[in-house]
GROMACS .gro file of C-alpha atoms in nm:
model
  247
    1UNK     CA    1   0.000   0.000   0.000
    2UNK     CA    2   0.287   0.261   0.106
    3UNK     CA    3   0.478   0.145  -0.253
    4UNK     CA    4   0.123   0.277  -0.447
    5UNK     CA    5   0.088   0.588  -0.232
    6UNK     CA    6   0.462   0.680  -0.320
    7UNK     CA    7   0.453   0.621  -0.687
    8UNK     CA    8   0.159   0.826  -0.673
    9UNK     CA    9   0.322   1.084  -0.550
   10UNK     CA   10   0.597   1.075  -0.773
   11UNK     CA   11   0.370   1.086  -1.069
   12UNK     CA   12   0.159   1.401  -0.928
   13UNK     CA   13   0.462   1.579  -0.870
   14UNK     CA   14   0.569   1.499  -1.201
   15UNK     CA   15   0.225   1.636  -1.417
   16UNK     CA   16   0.269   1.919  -1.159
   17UNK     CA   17   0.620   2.004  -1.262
   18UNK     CA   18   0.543   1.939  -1.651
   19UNK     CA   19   0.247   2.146  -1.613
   20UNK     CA   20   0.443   2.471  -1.457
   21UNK     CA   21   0.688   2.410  -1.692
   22UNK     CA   22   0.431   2.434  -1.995
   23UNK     CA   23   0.225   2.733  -1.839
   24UNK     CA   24  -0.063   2.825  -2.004
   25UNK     CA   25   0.066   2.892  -2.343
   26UNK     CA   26   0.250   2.673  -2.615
   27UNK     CA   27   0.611   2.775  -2.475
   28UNK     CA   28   0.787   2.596  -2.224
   29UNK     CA   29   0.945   2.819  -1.927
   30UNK     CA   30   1.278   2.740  -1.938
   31UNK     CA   31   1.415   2.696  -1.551
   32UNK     CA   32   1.716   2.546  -1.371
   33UNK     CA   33   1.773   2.269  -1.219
   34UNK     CA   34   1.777   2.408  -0.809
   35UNK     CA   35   1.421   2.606  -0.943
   36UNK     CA   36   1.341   2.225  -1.091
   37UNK     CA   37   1.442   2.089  -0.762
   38UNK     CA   38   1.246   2.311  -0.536
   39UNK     CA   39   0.964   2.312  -0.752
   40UNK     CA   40   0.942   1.866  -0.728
   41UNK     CA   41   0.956   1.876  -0.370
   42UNK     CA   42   0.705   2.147  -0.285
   43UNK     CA   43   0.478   1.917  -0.531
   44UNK     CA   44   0.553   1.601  -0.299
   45UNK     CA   45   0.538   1.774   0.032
   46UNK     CA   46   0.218   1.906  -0.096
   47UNK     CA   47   0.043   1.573  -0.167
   48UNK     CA   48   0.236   1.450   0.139
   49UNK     CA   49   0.047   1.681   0.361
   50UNK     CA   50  -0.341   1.561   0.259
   51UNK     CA   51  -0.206   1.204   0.273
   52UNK     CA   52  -0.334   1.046   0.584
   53UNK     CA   53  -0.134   0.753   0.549
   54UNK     CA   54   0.211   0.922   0.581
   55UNK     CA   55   0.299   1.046   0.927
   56UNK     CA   56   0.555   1.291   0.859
   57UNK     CA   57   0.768   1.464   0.586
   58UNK     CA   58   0.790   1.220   0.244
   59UNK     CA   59   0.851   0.909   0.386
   60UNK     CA   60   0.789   0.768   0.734
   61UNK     CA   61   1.092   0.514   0.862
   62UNK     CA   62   0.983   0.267   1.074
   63UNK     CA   63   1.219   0.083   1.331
   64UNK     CA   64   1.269  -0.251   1.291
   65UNK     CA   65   1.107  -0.434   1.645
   66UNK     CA   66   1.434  -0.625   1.873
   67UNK     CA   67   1.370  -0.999   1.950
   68UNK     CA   68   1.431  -0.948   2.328
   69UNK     CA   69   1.475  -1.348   2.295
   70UNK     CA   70   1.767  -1.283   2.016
   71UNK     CA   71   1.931  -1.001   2.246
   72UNK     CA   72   1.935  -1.277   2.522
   73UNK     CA   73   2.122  -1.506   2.294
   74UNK     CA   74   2.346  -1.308   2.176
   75UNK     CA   75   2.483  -1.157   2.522
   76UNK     CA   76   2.458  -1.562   2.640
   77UNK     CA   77   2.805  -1.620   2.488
   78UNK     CA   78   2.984  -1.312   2.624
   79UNK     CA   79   2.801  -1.357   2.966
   80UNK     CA   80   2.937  -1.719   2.933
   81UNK     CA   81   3.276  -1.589   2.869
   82UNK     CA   82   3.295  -1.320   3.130
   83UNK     CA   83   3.202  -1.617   3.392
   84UNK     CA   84   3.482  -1.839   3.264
   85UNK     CA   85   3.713  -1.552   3.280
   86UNK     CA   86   3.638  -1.494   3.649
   87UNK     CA   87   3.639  -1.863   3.690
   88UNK     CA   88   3.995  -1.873   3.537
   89UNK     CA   89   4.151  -1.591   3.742
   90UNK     CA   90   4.415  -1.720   3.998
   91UNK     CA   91   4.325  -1.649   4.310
   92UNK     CA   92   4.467  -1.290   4.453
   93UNK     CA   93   4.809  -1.365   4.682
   94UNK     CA   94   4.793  -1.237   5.054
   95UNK     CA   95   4.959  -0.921   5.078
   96UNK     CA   96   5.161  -1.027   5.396
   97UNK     CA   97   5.335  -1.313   5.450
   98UNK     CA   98   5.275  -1.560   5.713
   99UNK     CA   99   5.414  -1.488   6.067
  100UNK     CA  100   5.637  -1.744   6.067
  101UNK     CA  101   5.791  -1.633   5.728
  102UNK     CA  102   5.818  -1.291   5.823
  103UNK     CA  103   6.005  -1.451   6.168
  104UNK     CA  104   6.234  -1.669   5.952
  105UNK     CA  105   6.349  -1.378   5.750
  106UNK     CA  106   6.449  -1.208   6.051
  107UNK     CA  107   6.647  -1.473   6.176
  108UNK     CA  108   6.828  -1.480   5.863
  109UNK     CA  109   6.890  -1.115   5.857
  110UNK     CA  110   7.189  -0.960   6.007
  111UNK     CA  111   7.136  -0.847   6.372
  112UNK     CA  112   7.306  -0.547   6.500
  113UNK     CA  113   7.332  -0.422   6.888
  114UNK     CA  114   7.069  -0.136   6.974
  115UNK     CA  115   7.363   0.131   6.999
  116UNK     CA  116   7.386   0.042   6.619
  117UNK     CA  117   7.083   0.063   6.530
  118UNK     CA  118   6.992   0.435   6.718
  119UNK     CA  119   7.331   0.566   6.620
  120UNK     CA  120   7.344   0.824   6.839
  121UNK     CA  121   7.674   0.992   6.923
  122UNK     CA  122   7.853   0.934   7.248
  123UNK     CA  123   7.561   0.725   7.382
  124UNK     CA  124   7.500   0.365   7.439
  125UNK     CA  125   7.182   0.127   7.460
  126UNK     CA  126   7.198  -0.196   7.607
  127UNK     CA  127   6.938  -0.424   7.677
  128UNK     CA  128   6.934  -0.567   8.060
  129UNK     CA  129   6.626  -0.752   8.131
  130UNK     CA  130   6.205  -0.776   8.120
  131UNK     CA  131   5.924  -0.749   8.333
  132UNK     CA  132   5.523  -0.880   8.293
  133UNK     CA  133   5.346  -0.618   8.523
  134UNK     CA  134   4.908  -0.556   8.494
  135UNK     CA  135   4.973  -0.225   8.510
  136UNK     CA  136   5.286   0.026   8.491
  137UNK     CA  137   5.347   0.385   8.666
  138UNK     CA  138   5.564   0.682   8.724
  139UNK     CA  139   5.568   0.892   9.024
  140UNK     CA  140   5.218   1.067   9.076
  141UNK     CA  141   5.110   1.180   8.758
  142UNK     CA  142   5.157   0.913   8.529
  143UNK     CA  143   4.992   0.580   8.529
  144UNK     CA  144   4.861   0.316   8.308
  145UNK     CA  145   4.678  -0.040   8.325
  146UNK     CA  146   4.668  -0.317   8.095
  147UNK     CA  147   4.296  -0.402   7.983
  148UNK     CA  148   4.142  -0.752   8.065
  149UNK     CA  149   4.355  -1.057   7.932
  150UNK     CA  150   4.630  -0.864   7.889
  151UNK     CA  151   4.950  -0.745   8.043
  152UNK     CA  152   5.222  -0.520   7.996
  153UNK     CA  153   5.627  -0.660   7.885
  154UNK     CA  154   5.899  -0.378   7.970
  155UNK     CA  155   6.188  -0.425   7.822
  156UNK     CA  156   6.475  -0.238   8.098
  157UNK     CA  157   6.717  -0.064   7.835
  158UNK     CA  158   7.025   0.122   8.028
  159UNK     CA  159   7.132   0.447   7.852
  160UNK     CA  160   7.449   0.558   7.899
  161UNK     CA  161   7.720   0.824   7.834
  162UNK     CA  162   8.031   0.662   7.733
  163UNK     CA  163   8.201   0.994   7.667
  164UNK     CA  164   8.398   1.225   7.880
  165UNK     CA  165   8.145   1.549   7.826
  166UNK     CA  166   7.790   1.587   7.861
  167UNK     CA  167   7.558   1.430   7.555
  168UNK     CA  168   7.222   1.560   7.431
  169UNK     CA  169   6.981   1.300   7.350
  170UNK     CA  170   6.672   1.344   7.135
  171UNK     CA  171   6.517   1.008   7.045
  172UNK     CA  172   6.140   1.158   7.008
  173UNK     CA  173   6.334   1.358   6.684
  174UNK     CA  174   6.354   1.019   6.514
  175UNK     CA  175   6.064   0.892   6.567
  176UNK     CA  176   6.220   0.532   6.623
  177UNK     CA  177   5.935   0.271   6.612
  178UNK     CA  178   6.011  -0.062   6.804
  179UNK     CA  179   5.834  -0.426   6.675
  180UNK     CA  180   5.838  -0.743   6.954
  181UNK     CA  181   5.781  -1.077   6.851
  182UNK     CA  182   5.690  -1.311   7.136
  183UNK     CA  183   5.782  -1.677   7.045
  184UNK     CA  184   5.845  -1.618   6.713
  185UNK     CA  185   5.508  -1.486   6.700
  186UNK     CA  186   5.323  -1.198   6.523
  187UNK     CA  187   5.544  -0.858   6.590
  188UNK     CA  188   5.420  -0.608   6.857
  189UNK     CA  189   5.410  -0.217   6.859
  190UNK     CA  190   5.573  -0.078   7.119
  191UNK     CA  191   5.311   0.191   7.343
  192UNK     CA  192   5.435   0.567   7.281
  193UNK     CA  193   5.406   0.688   7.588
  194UNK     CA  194   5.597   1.029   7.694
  195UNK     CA  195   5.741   0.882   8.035
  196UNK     CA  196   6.075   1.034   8.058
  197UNK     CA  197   6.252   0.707   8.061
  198UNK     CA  198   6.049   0.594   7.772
  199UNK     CA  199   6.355   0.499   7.504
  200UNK     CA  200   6.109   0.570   7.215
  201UNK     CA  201   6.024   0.905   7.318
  202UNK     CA  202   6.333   1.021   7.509
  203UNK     CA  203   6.501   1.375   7.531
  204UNK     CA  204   6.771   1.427   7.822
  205UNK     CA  205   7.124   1.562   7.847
  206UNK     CA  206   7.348   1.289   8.004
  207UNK     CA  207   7.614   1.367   8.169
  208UNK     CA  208   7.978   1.192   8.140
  209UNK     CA  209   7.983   0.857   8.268
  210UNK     CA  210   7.579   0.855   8.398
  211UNK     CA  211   7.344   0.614   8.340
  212UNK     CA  212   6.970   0.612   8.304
  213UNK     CA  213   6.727   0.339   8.317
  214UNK     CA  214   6.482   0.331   8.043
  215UNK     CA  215   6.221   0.119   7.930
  216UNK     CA  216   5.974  -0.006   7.598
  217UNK     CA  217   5.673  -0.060   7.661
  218UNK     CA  218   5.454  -0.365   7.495
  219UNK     CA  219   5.091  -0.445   7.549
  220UNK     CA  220   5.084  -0.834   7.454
  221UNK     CA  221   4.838  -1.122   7.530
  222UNK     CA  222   4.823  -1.294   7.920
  223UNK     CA  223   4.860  -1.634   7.803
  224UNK     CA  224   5.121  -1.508   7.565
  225UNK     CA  225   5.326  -1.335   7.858
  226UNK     CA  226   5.304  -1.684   8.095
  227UNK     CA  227   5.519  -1.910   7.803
  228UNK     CA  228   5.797  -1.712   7.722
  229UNK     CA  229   6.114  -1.915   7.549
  230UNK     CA  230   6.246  -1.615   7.295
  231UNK     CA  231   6.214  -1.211   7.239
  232UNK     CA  232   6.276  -1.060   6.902
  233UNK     CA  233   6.328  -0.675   6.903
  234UNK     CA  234   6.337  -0.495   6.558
  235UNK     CA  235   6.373  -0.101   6.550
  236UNK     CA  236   6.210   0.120   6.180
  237UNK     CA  237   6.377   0.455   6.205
  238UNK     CA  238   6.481   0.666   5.904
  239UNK     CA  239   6.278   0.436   5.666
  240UNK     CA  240   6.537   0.130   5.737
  241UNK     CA  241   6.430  -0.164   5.960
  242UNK     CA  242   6.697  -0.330   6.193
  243UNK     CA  243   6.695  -0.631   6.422
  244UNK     CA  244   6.845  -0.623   6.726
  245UNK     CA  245   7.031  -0.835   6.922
  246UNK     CA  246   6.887  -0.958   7.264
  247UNK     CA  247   7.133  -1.111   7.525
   0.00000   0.00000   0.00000
């Protein structure tokens, strides 16, 4: 039905145009071919226009309807291959290592004594012994207690002045950030605490010869604490990690 309609448009513009051409007297009008062109399609729109089967302009395009059941097999291959993909993807590698890696690595790596490791001028740090206390305090206006299940290790480190003139001290400067492993277990923070003998936050002038007594800190497990049979002490300062030596 549309193909008939169209034709018959075609051919009405076409007497149209022949008959404008011929005008009303036995000479044809002689025009160009844009005044040609113009002149055909004002003749179709025309006829277009009182045609009530066209919807708009000279032709009417109609979309073509989608098999929702043909879209569905079509994406059933890719959808397939997406799954297979995910399916096929090794499994994503813990970022950290076991603890018992991580402990066996340290054992291998070179240990160094804590004077080393600090490096500060003139002064020496040597490990003496631990303690397990619930709670720990200094004087009157500092103390601190262990929450339930859990107790407090010190570690006692001695600082001393092995030169002959007074040495400043500034460990809170550096920043020094102390790890304990317990048993070759997982590694422990130390607590930053600003107790004046605490060795991760301490600033004093020694003088020649003295000694002062400080400590670390650690916050570790009750059960943990009662079965002690090693200690492993590493030290992070100035982006470089050191283990230390425990005697």
């Amino acid at each position: 039905m549309r193909k008939i309609i169209k034709k018959g448009i075609i051919l009405a513009a076409a007497v149209m145009v022949a008959a404008l051409l011929t005008g009303c007297g036995d000479s044809i009008i002689p025009l160009t071919e844009n005044e040609e062109s113009i002149v055909i399609q004002y003749s179709a729109g025309t006829l277009a226009k009182h045609n009530g089967f066209q919807q708009e302009g000279l032709t009417a395009v109609y979309p073509e309807e989608e098999d929702p059941k043909q879209d569905e097999e079509e994406n059933q291959p890719e959808a397939e291959e997406e799954k297979e993909e995910q399916d096929n993807k090794p499994e994503k590698k813990e970022d950290k290592e076991s603890d018992a890696q991580q402990e066996e690595e340290l054992e291998q790596t070179e240990q160094i004594t804590l004077t080393e490791a600090i490096g500060q001028p003139g002064v020496e740090f040597s490990y003496k012994d631990y303690s397990i206390v619930s709670g720990y305090s200094e004087g009157d206006y500092f103390s601190i207690d262990a929450p339930a299940g859990s107790v407090f290790l010190v570690l006692n480190i001695n600082i001393t002045n092995t030169g002959d003139r007074t040495a400043e001290c500034n460990l809170l400067a550096k920043q020094p950030k102390f790890t304990l492993s317990l048993n070759q277990g997982a590694k422990i923070e130390n607590e930053v605490t600003m107790l004046s003998n605490d060795v991760s936050t301490y600033v004093g002038n020694l003088e020649a010869g003295q000694t002062e007594a400080g400590i670390l800190l650690f916050q570790v497990k009750e059960d943990m604490a009662s079965q002690i049979s090693s200690l492993q002490l590493s030290l992070e300062m100035g982006g470089k990690t050191n283990v230390i030596q425990i005697k």
